[in-house]
mmCIF file of C-alpha atoms in Angstrom:
data_model
loop_
_atom_site.group_PDB
_atom_site.id
_atom_site.type_symbol
_atom_site.label_atom_id
_atom_site.label_comp_id
_atom_site.label_asym_id
_atom_site.label_seq_id
_atom_site.Cartn_x
_atom_site.Cartn_y
_atom_site.Cartn_z
ATOM 1 C CA MET A 674 113.955 155.306 121.823
ATOM 2 C CA ALA A 675 116.161 152.385 122.842
ATOM 3 C CA GLN A 676 113.072 150.649 124.268
ATOM 4 C CA VAL A 677 111.634 150.252 120.764
ATOM 5 C CA GLY A 678 114.905 149.088 119.249
ATOM 6 C CA PHE A 679 116.117 152.403 117.789
ATOM 7 C CA ARG A 680 119.552 153.716 118.790
ATOM 8 C CA SER A 681 120.677 157.062 117.401
ATOM 9 C CA ASN A 682 124.270 158.141 116.875
ATOM 10 C CA VAL A 683 124.847 161.873 117.276
ATOM 11 C CA GLY A 684 128.017 161.725 115.186
ATOM 12 C CA SER A 685 126.335 160.041 112.262
ATOM 13 C CA LEU A 686 125.223 161.968 109.195
ATOM 14 C CA ASN A 687 123.040 159.132 107.941
ATOM 15 C CA ILE A 688 119.457 160.356 107.952
ATOM 16 C CA ILE A 689 116.361 158.289 107.197
ATOM 17 C CA LEU A 690 114.397 160.087 104.486
ATOM 18 C CA PRO A 691 111.634 159.117 102.036
ATOM 19 C CA VAL A 692 112.813 157.756 98.687
ATOM 20 C CA GLY A 693 113.152 160.488 96.065
ATOM 21 C CA ILE A 694 112.568 163.340 98.500
ATOM 22 C CA SER A 695 115.259 165.541 96.953
ATOM 23 C CA PHE A 696 113.680 165.341 93.513
ATOM 24 C CA TYR A 697 110.138 166.309 94.379
ATOM 25 C CA THR A 698 111.432 168.837 96.907
ATOM 26 C CA PHE A 699 113.379 170.583 94.159
ATOM 27 C CA GLN A 700 110.395 170.404 91.809
ATOM 28 C CA THR A 701 108.060 172.010 94.327
ATOM 29 C CA LEU A 702 110.709 174.618 95.145
ATOM 30 C CA SER A 703 111.080 175.554 91.486
ATOM 31 C CA TYR A 704 107.289 175.810 91.179
ATOM 32 C CA THR A 705 107.043 178.072 94.223
ATOM 33 C CA ILE A 706 109.924 180.287 93.085
ATOM 34 C CA ASP A 707 108.617 180.545 89.510
ATOM 35 C CA VAL A 708 105.162 181.566 90.763
ATOM 36 C CA TYR A 709 106.730 184.100 93.141
ATOM 37 C CA ARG A 710 108.831 185.571 90.329
ATOM 38 C CA GLY A 711 105.848 185.749 88.005
ATOM 39 C CA ASP A 712 107.361 183.319 85.514
ATOM 40 C CA LEU A 713 104.455 180.905 86.003
ATOM 41 C CA ARG A 714 100.804 181.263 86.942
ATOM 42 C CA ALA A 715 99.752 179.244 89.972
ATOM 43 C CA SER A 716 97.929 176.056 89.092
ATOM 44 C CA ARG A 717 94.203 176.078 89.852
ATOM 45 C CA SER A 718 94.025 172.299 89.681
ATOM 46 C CA PHE A 719 95.236 170.363 92.705
ATOM 47 C CA VAL A 720 95.197 167.142 90.647
ATOM 48 C CA ASN A 721 97.503 168.642 88.011
ATOM 49 C CA PHE A 722 99.859 170.009 90.653
ATOM 50 C CA ALA A 723 99.926 166.747 92.634
ATOM 51 C CA THR A 724 100.551 164.783 89.432
ATOM 52 C CA TYR A 725 103.398 167.140 88.525
ATOM 53 C CA VAL A 726 105.054 166.589 91.902
ATOM 54 C CA SER A 727 104.545 162.811 91.898
ATOM 55 C CA PHE A 728 104.829 162.021 88.172
ATOM 56 C CA PHE A 729 105.857 158.377 88.383
ATOM 57 C CA PRO A 730 108.489 158.015 85.585
ATOM 58 C CA GLN A 731 110.899 160.536 87.096
ATOM 59 C CA LEU A 732 109.765 160.613 90.721
ATOM 60 C CA VAL A 733 112.628 158.616 92.253
ATOM 61 C CA ALA A 734 115.722 159.684 90.316
ATOM 62 C CA GLY A 735 114.833 162.483 87.934
ATOM 63 C CA PRO A 736 115.211 164.296 85.708
ATOM 64 C CA ILE A 737 114.197 167.234 87.907
ATOM 65 C CA GLU A 738 111.422 168.798 85.872
ATOM 66 C CA ARG A 739 110.477 172.467 85.847
ATOM 67 C CA ALA A 740 106.844 173.358 86.381
ATOM 68 C CA THR A 741 107.048 175.681 83.368
ATOM 69 C CA ASN A 742 107.725 172.654 81.141
ATOM 70 C CA LEU A 743 105.821 169.752 82.683
ATOM 71 C CA LEU A 744 102.825 171.255 84.491
ATOM 72 C CA PRO A 745 101.079 172.682 81.369
ATOM 73 C CA GLN A 746 101.312 169.258 79.706
ATOM 74 C CA PHE A 747 98.792 167.824 82.186
ATOM 75 C CA SER A 748 96.134 170.160 80.813
ATOM 76 C CA GLN A 749 96.698 169.090 77.220
ATOM 77 C CA ILE A 750 94.633 166.392 75.507
ATOM 78 C CA LYS A 751 96.862 163.399 74.799
ATOM 79 C CA LYS A 752 96.610 161.332 71.628
ATOM 80 C CA PHE A 753 98.719 158.315 70.798
ATOM 81 C CA ASN A 754 101.616 159.205 68.512
ATOM 82 C CA ASN A 755 103.341 156.270 66.873
ATOM 83 C CA ASP A 756 106.627 158.093 66.228
ATOM 84 C CA GLU A 757 106.823 159.369 69.801
ATOM 85 C CA ALA A 758 106.032 155.899 71.154
ATOM 86 C CA ILE A 759 108.821 154.328 69.076
ATOM 87 C CA ALA A 760 111.225 157.039 70.256
ATOM 88 C CA GLY A 761 110.181 156.327 73.837
ATOM 89 C CA LEU A 762 110.751 152.581 73.452
ATOM 90 C CA ASN A 763 114.183 153.230 71.934
ATOM 91 C CA LEU A 764 115.103 155.390 74.925
ATOM 92 C CA ILE A 765 113.872 152.705 77.334
ATOM 93 C CA ILE A 766 115.914 149.987 75.608
ATOM 94 C CA TRP A 767 119.045 152.153 75.579
ATOM 95 C CA GLY A 768 118.482 153.104 79.222
ATOM 96 C CA LEU A 769 118.130 149.445 80.203
ATOM 97 C CA PHE A 770 121.347 148.693 78.340
ATOM 98 C CA GLN A 771 123.171 151.491 80.163
ATOM 99 C CA LYS A 772 121.844 150.383 83.538
ATOM 100 C CA ILE A 773 121.928 146.570 83.296
ATOM 101 C CA VAL A 774 124.801 145.863 80.922
ATOM 102 C CA ILE A 775 127.138 148.770 81.672
ATOM 103 C CA ALA A 776 126.423 150.024 85.206
ATOM 104 C CA ASP A 777 125.635 146.684 86.889
ATOM 105 C CA SER A 778 128.545 144.928 85.173
ATOM 106 C CA CYS A 779 130.998 147.652 86.176
ATOM 107 C CA ALA A 780 129.607 147.690 89.737
ATOM 108 C CA ILE A 781 130.801 144.148 90.432
ATOM 109 C CA TYR A 782 134.388 144.970 89.535
ATOM 110 C CA VAL A 783 134.254 148.392 91.236
ATOM 111 C CA ASP A 784 132.952 146.939 94.511
ATOM 112 C CA SER A 785 135.688 144.314 94.535
ATOM 113 C CA ILE A 786 138.445 146.870 93.868
ATOM 114 C CA PHE A 787 137.316 149.475 96.391
ATOM 115 C CA GLU A 788 136.848 146.818 99.071
ATOM 116 C CA ASN A 789 140.388 145.504 98.460
ATOM 117 C CA TYR A 790 142.187 148.661 97.377
ATOM 118 C CA GLU A 791 145.127 147.948 99.725
ATOM 119 C CA LYS A 792 145.752 144.511 98.189
ATOM 120 C CA VAL A 793 145.532 145.175 94.440
ATOM 121 C CA ASN A 794 148.010 146.953 92.206
ATOM 122 C CA SER A 795 147.819 150.183 90.244
ATOM 123 C CA PHE A 796 146.356 148.687 87.115
ATOM 124 C CA SER A 797 143.385 147.328 89.052
ATOM 125 C CA LEU A 798 142.968 150.695 90.790
ATOM 126 C CA LEU A 799 143.072 152.449 87.440
ATOM 127 C CA LEU A 800 140.418 150.161 85.999
ATOM 128 C CA GLY A 801 138.377 150.551 89.178
ATOM 129 C CA ALA A 802 138.287 154.333 88.724
ATOM 130 C CA ILE A 803 137.429 154.044 85.023
ATOM 131 C CA TYR A 804 134.734 151.459 85.630
ATOM 132 C CA PHE A 805 133.138 153.558 88.367
ATOM 133 C CA ALA A 806 133.013 156.542 86.006
ATOM 134 C CA PHE A 807 130.964 154.406 83.619
ATOM 135 C CA GLN A 808 129.000 152.753 86.417
ATOM 136 C CA ILE A 809 127.668 156.051 87.725
ATOM 137 C CA TYR A 810 127.090 157.308 84.190
ATOM 138 C CA GLY A 811 125.186 154.137 83.292
ATOM 139 C CA ASP A 812 123.144 154.353 86.500
ATOM 140 C CA PHE A 813 122.142 158.014 86.231
ATOM 141 C CA ALA A 814 121.833 158.325 82.461
ATOM 142 C CA GLY A 815 120.219 154.893 82.151
ATOM 143 C CA TYR A 816 117.463 155.691 84.628
ATOM 144 C CA SER A 817 116.929 159.123 83.066
ATOM 145 C CA ASN A 818 116.528 157.623 79.605
ATOM 146 C CA ILE A 819 114.075 155.024 80.933
ATOM 147 C CA ALA A 820 112.076 157.786 82.645
ATOM 148 C CA ILE A 821 112.099 160.058 79.586
ATOM 149 C CA GLY A 822 111.140 157.151 77.322
ATOM 150 C CA THR A 823 108.324 156.009 79.615
ATOM 151 C CA ALA A 824 106.918 159.528 79.821
ATOM 152 C CA ARG A 825 107.066 159.814 76.040
ATOM 153 C CA LEU A 826 104.884 156.710 75.703
ATOM 154 C CA PHE A 827 102.165 158.674 77.516
ATOM 155 C CA GLY A 828 102.695 161.796 75.431
ATOM 156 C CA PHE A 829 104.835 163.752 77.912
ATOM 157 C CA ASN A 830 108.162 165.342 77.021
ATOM 158 C CA LEU A 831 110.733 165.500 79.810
ATOM 159 C CA MET A 832 113.960 167.436 79.520
ATOM 160 C CA ARG A 833 117.135 165.707 78.391
ATOM 161 C CA ASN A 834 119.343 164.925 81.371
ATOM 162 C CA PHE A 835 122.623 163.630 79.892
ATOM 163 C CA ASN A 836 124.275 164.672 76.652
ATOM 164 C CA TYR A 837 127.370 162.469 76.232
ATOM 165 C CA PRO A 838 129.252 164.157 79.119
ATOM 166 C CA TYR A 839 132.483 162.189 78.738
ATOM 167 C CA PHE A 840 133.091 163.868 75.384
ATOM 168 C CA SER A 841 133.453 167.228 77.146
ATOM 169 C CA ARG A 842 136.533 169.335 76.442
ATOM 170 C CA ASP A 843 136.537 171.227 79.752
ATOM 171 C CA ILE A 844 134.861 171.009 83.136
ATOM 172 C CA ALA A 845 132.307 173.718 82.290
ATOM 173 C CA GLU A 846 131.169 171.747 79.248
ATOM 174 C CA PHE A 847 131.006 168.621 81.404
ATOM 175 C CA TRP A 848 128.512 170.307 83.722
ATOM 176 C CA ARG A 849 126.431 171.450 80.749
ATOM 177 C CA ARG A 850 126.175 167.794 79.704
ATOM 178 C CA TRP A 851 126.078 165.950 83.060
ATOM 179 C CA HIS A 852 122.801 165.724 85.039
ATOM 180 C CA ILE A 853 121.524 168.740 83.131
ATOM 181 C CA SER A 854 118.312 169.067 85.133
ATOM 182 C CA LEU A 855 120.269 169.343 88.394
ATOM 183 C CA SER A 856 123.065 171.616 87.158
ATOM 184 C CA THR A 857 120.609 174.042 85.522
ATOM 185 C CA TRP A 858 118.453 174.003 88.674
ATOM 186 C CA PHE A 859 121.412 175.106 90.807
ATOM 187 C CA ARG A 860 122.335 177.688 88.178
ATOM 188 C CA ASP A 861 118.873 179.244 87.977
ATOM 189 C CA TYR A 862 117.761 179.007 91.598
ATOM 190 C CA LEU A 863 121.017 179.337 93.546
ATOM 191 C CA TYR A 864 123.982 180.593 91.522
ATOM 192 C CA ILE A 865 122.264 183.458 89.660
ATOM 193 C CA PRO A 866 120.241 184.698 92.702
ATOM 194 C CA LEU A 867 123.516 184.806 94.673
ATOM 195 C CA GLY A 868 124.905 187.150 92.039
ATOM 196 C CA GLY A 869 126.478 184.642 89.695
ATOM 197 C CA SER A 870 129.640 185.974 88.108
ATOM 198 C CA ARG A 871 128.349 189.523 87.746
ATOM 199 C CA SER A 872 129.930 190.780 90.975
ATOM 200 C CA SER A 873 133.508 190.893 92.248
ATOM 201 C CA MET A 874 135.937 188.026 91.869
ATOM 202 C CA ILE A 875 135.649 187.160 95.569
ATOM 203 C CA THR A 876 131.860 186.983 95.299
ATOM 204 C CA THR A 877 132.117 184.837 92.169
ATOM 205 C CA VAL A 878 134.500 182.432 93.902
ATOM 206 C CA ARG A 879 132.141 182.276 96.878
ATOM 207 C CA ASN A 880 129.142 181.564 94.669
ATOM 208 C CA VAL A 881 130.907 178.791 92.772
ATOM 209 C CA PHE A 882 131.967 177.061 95.985
ATOM 210 C CA ILE A 883 128.488 177.390 97.479
ATOM 211 C CA VAL A 884 126.858 175.821 94.425
ATOM 212 C CA PHE A 885 129.253 172.894 94.159
ATOM 213 C CA LEU A 886 129.348 172.201 97.898
ATOM 214 C CA VAL A 887 125.549 172.227 98.033
ATOM 215 C CA SER A 888 125.524 169.966 94.993
ATOM 216 C CA GLY A 889 127.819 167.554 96.813
ATOM 217 C CA PHE A 890 125.662 167.610 99.929
ATOM 218 C CA TRP A 891 122.581 167.021 97.761
ATOM 219 C CA HIS A 892 124.064 163.695 96.659
ATOM 220 C CA GLY A 893 124.590 162.467 100.200
ATOM 221 C CA ALA A 894 125.277 163.436 103.808
ATOM 222 C CA ASN A 895 128.928 162.434 103.841
ATOM 223 C CA TRP A 896 132.222 164.342 103.786
ATOM 224 C CA THR A 897 133.223 162.489 100.608
ATOM 225 C CA PHE A 898 130.455 164.232 98.650
ATOM 226 C CA LEU A 899 131.472 167.634 100.008
ATOM 227 C CA VAL A 900 135.089 166.991 98.957
ATOM 228 C CA TRP A 901 133.827 165.863 95.554
ATOM 229 C CA GLY A 902 131.911 169.126 95.218
ATOM 230 C CA GLY A 903 134.928 171.118 96.376
ATOM 231 C CA ILE A 904 137.160 169.460 93.765
ATOM 232 C CA HIS A 905 134.741 170.404 91.003
ATOM 233 C CA ALA A 906 134.601 173.978 92.311
ATOM 234 C CA ILE A 907 138.406 174.177 92.147
ATOM 235 C CA LEU A 908 138.386 172.724 88.624
ATOM 236 C CA PHE A 909 135.590 175.041 87.463
ATOM 237 C CA LEU A 910 136.970 178.332 88.804
ATOM 238 C CA PRO A 911 139.964 178.764 86.420
ATOM 239 C CA VAL A 912 137.714 178.079 83.419
ATOM 240 C CA LEU A 913 135.164 180.611 84.656
ATOM 241 C CA LEU A 914 137.600 183.336 85.710
ATOM 242 C CA LEU A 915 139.530 183.108 82.424
ATOM 243 C CA GLY A 916 136.308 183.409 80.460
ATOM 244 C CA PHE A 917 136.504 179.962 78.870
ATOM 245 C CA ASN A 918 133.321 178.599 80.445
ATOM 246 C CA ARG A 919 131.240 179.335 77.309
ATOM 247 C CA LYS A 920 133.917 178.325 74.832
ATOM 248 C CA ASN A 921 132.758 174.801 73.940
ATOM 249 C CA LEU A 922 129.021 175.095 73.378
ATOM 250 C CA ASP A 923 128.682 172.834 70.335
ATOM 251 C CA GLN A 924 129.255 169.107 70.067
ATOM 252 C CA VAL A 925 132.891 168.108 69.659
ATOM 253 C CA SER A 926 134.081 167.391 66.093
ATOM 254 C CA ILE A 927 130.552 167.841 64.837
ATOM 255 C CA SER A 928 131.541 167.557 61.157
ATOM 256 C CA LYS A 929 134.352 165.029 61.592
ATOM 257 C CA LEU A 930 134.496 161.361 62.493
ATOM 258 C CA ILE A 931 137.926 161.564 64.138
ATOM 259 C CA PRO A 932 138.690 164.350 66.653
ATOM 260 C CA SER A 933 141.797 166.462 66.370
ATOM 261 C CA PHE A 934 144.740 165.805 68.652
ATOM 262 C CA LYS A 935 143.843 168.929 70.645
ATOM 263 C CA GLU A 936 140.246 167.792 71.114
ATOM 264 C CA LEU A 937 141.331 164.274 72.066
ATOM 265 C CA PHE A 938 143.753 165.678 74.644
ATOM 266 C CA GLN A 939 141.073 167.987 76.077
ATOM 267 C CA MET A 940 138.523 165.167 76.352
ATOM 268 C CA THR A 941 141.067 162.795 77.903
ATOM 269 C CA PHE A 942 142.244 165.361 80.442
ATOM 270 C CA THR A 943 138.666 166.256 81.412
ATOM 271 C CA PHE A 944 137.775 162.586 81.822
ATOM 272 C CA ILE A 945 140.852 162.014 84.015
ATOM 273 C CA VAL A 946 140.118 164.864 86.435
ATOM 274 C CA VAL A 947 136.436 163.914 86.583
ATOM 275 C CA SER A 948 137.392 160.282 87.316
ATOM 276 C CA ILE A 949 139.755 161.384 90.099
ATOM 277 C CA ALA A 950 136.872 163.299 91.675
ATOM 278 C CA TRP A 951 134.643 160.213 91.277
ATOM 279 C CA VAL A 952 137.031 158.281 93.552
ATOM 280 C CA PHE A 953 135.984 160.553 96.442
ATOM 281 C CA PHE A 954 132.347 160.124 95.425
ATOM 282 C CA ARG A 955 132.653 156.320 95.614
ATOM 283 C CA ALA A 956 134.976 155.862 98.604
ATOM 284 C CA ASP A 957 133.529 155.151 102.045
ATOM 285 C CA ASN A 958 135.442 158.075 103.530
ATOM 286 C CA VAL A 959 137.948 160.750 102.553
ATOM 287 C CA THR A 960 140.917 158.869 104.027
ATOM 288 C CA ILE A 961 140.238 155.815 101.870
ATOM 289 C CA ALA A 962 139.918 158.027 98.787
ATOM 290 C CA PHE A 963 143.346 159.590 99.395
ATOM 291 C CA LYS A 964 144.899 156.175 100.056
ATOM 292 C CA TYR A 965 143.314 154.837 96.873
ATOM 293 C CA LEU A 966 144.764 157.663 94.777
ATOM 294 C CA LYS A 967 148.142 157.423 96.504
ATOM 295 C CA ARG A 968 148.463 153.723 95.688
ATOM 296 C CA LEU A 969 147.222 154.375 92.154
ATOM 297 C CA VAL A 970 150.051 156.862 91.566
ATOM 298 C CA LEU A 971 152.893 155.262 93.559
ATOM 299 C CA ASP A 972 152.399 151.521 93.022
ATOM 300 C CA PHE A 973 154.147 150.727 89.743
ATOM 301 C CA SER A 974 153.915 146.943 90.058
ATOM 302 C CA TRP A 975 151.218 146.538 87.428
ATOM 303 C CA GLY A 976 153.361 146.056 84.336
ATOM 304 C CA ILE A 977 153.926 142.339 84.895
ATOM 305 C CA GLU A 978 150.290 141.726 85.769
ATOM 306 C CA PHE A 979 149.050 143.310 82.547
ATOM 307 C CA LEU A 980 148.874 139.991 80.714
ATOM 308 C CA ASN A 981 146.696 138.363 83.361
ATOM 309 C CA ILE A 982 143.508 138.835 81.357
ATOM 310 C CA ASP A 983 141.151 136.945 83.667
ATOM 311 C CA ARG A 984 142.059 139.102 86.629
ATOM 312 C CA TYR A 985 141.336 142.379 84.895
ATOM 313 C CA ASN A 986 138.263 141.292 82.955
ATOM 314 C CA PHE A 987 139.212 142.694 79.571
ATOM 315 C CA GLU A 988 135.847 141.578 78.229
ATOM 316 C CA LEU A 989 134.235 144.313 80.322
ATOM 317 C CA LEU A 990 136.860 146.846 79.269
ATOM 318 C CA LEU A 991 136.204 145.944 75.634
ATOM 319 C CA LEU A 992 132.465 146.386 76.200
ATOM 320 C CA VAL A 993 133.017 149.844 77.686
ATOM 321 C CA LEU A 994 135.188 150.828 74.719
ATOM 322 C CA ILE A 995 132.540 149.587 72.288
ATOM 323 C CA VAL A 996 129.893 151.675 74.048
ATOM 324 C CA VAL A 997 132.175 154.732 73.898
ATOM 325 C CA LEU A 998 132.605 154.139 70.155
ATOM 326 C CA ILE A 999 128.828 153.750 69.643
ATOM 327 C CA GLU A 1000 128.115 156.961 71.551
ATOM 328 C CA TRP A 1001 130.877 158.801 69.701
ATOM 329 C CA ILE A 1002 129.449 157.874 66.306
ATOM 330 C CA ASN A 1003 125.957 158.938 67.430
ATOM 331 C CA ARG A 1004 126.932 161.938 69.568
ATOM 332 C CA THR A 1005 124.796 164.365 67.556
ATOM 333 C CA HIS A 1006 121.633 162.337 68.287
ATOM 334 C CA GLU A 1007 119.533 162.044 71.436
ATOM 335 C CA HIS A 1008 120.429 158.359 71.706
ATOM 336 C CA PRO A 1009 122.437 155.848 69.613
ATOM 337 C CA PHE A 1010 119.346 154.262 68.044
ATOM 338 C CA MET A 1011 118.794 157.307 65.854
ATOM 339 C CA GLY A 1012 120.424 157.812 62.484
ATOM 340 C CA LYS A 1013 121.761 155.069 60.234
ATOM 341 C CA TRP A 1014 121.655 151.359 61.096
ATOM 342 C CA LYS A 1015 119.281 151.978 64.000
ATOM 343 C CA TRP A 1016 117.539 148.579 63.779
ATOM 344 C CA PHE A 1017 120.884 146.776 63.676
ATOM 345 C CA LYS A 1018 122.038 148.671 66.789
ATOM 346 C CA ILE A 1019 118.776 147.888 68.575
ATOM 347 C CA PHE A 1020 119.210 144.205 67.729
ATOM 348 C CA ILE A 1021 122.778 144.149 69.093
ATOM 349 C CA VAL A 1022 121.766 145.859 72.340
ATOM 350 C CA ILE A 1023 118.824 143.483 72.901
ATOM 351 C CA LEU A 1024 121.128 140.530 72.182
ATOM 352 C CA MET A 1025 123.574 141.804 74.819
ATOM 353 C CA LEU A 1026 120.751 142.232 77.339
ATOM 354 C CA LEU A 1027 119.533 138.671 76.752
ATOM 355 C CA THR A 1028 123.061 137.263 76.822
ATOM 356 C CA LEU A 1029 123.806 138.991 80.114
ATOM 357 C CA GLY A 1030 120.655 137.620 81.697
ATOM 358 C CA VAL A 1031 121.110 134.039 80.486
ATOM 359 C CA TYR A 1032 124.796 133.298 80.244
ATOM 360 C CA SER A 1033 126.774 135.649 82.468
ATOM 361 C CA ASP A 1034 128.475 134.553 85.687
ATOM 362 C CA HIS A 1035 128.251 137.110 88.513
ATOM 363 C CA GLN A 1036 130.362 135.276 91.109
ATOM 364 C CA ASP A 1037 133.388 137.499 90.613
ATOM 365 C CA PHE A 1038 133.163 139.552 87.464
ATOM 366 C CA ILE A 1039 130.935 139.700 84.401
ATOM 367 C CA TYR A 1040 131.983 137.552 81.435
ATOM 368 C CA PHE A 1041 130.037 137.369 78.203
ATOM 369 C CA GLN A 1042 129.991 133.788 76.985
ATOM 370 C CA PHE A 1043 128.673 133.769 73.434
#
């Protein structure tokens, strides 16, 4: 192979694969399993089946659709629905905001921090971890909302993939709200067939670790993803074994504007442990992740640097906090453009998108210059 310019490395886990292969692989697997179980009749139309597998809005990054939900929709006559089209456009706009304004803005700071983690202090490392949590959320949830909104324009309803996961009160609730199509896929096609939690404690522990380790490997062929999956397995097990995994099924503080102190503590603690796990997800290798966390905990030199606003880009931090507030107020809706003041919120988001594209400076960090 060296004669044609290709040199392989036996020790490397980097594999060249087609874009989106994991998504349509999982979709075809679910179809095959559902037909085998008798939960779904085999499709007699190759066109419908091929369209289901390669449906363009969610082909590359999900959500991972079940054949029982999406496949029958290809046989239905589609008529334009104005309300559904408006809902789809709202989802697309919000998804673009999550991806372009939040994720891409956070990515610039995150890349700089993780590349220079040995030179910056704890406050920068702390912000780097927080910003990556919102970067990956903006990336995944943003694309999902764009895909769901685009499909809705054509009269197709895809499953919801993110349900305000950072308002979770425990790790089990987080996984009911984060990448829902993936977590439910592993639950239905891996965890339950393995026996779930219906067997002995040892079997339950085994099943949990298998699911989360496979989930980590699904995200990438690197030890960092396996460690990330292992951390979530360790966090999930106490909740499951103590019977608290189905405790928080409703939205937090559903009838109140301000959460209780207990709820705020639970949400903060869950966000912290999830963000710690995200460090392993983002780091180039496990050693760097441990060094990053070690410096974050042991380097207490950040008090004096707190007032250096330019260095820490408080404009971006303020933007993240505003988005958290917007999502909190609208947490009972599919997206923040529903409910009261929806046109005002749409106007503000579009203004931010235009401002970012015209006036922002990407040399170091993002700054909004109104």
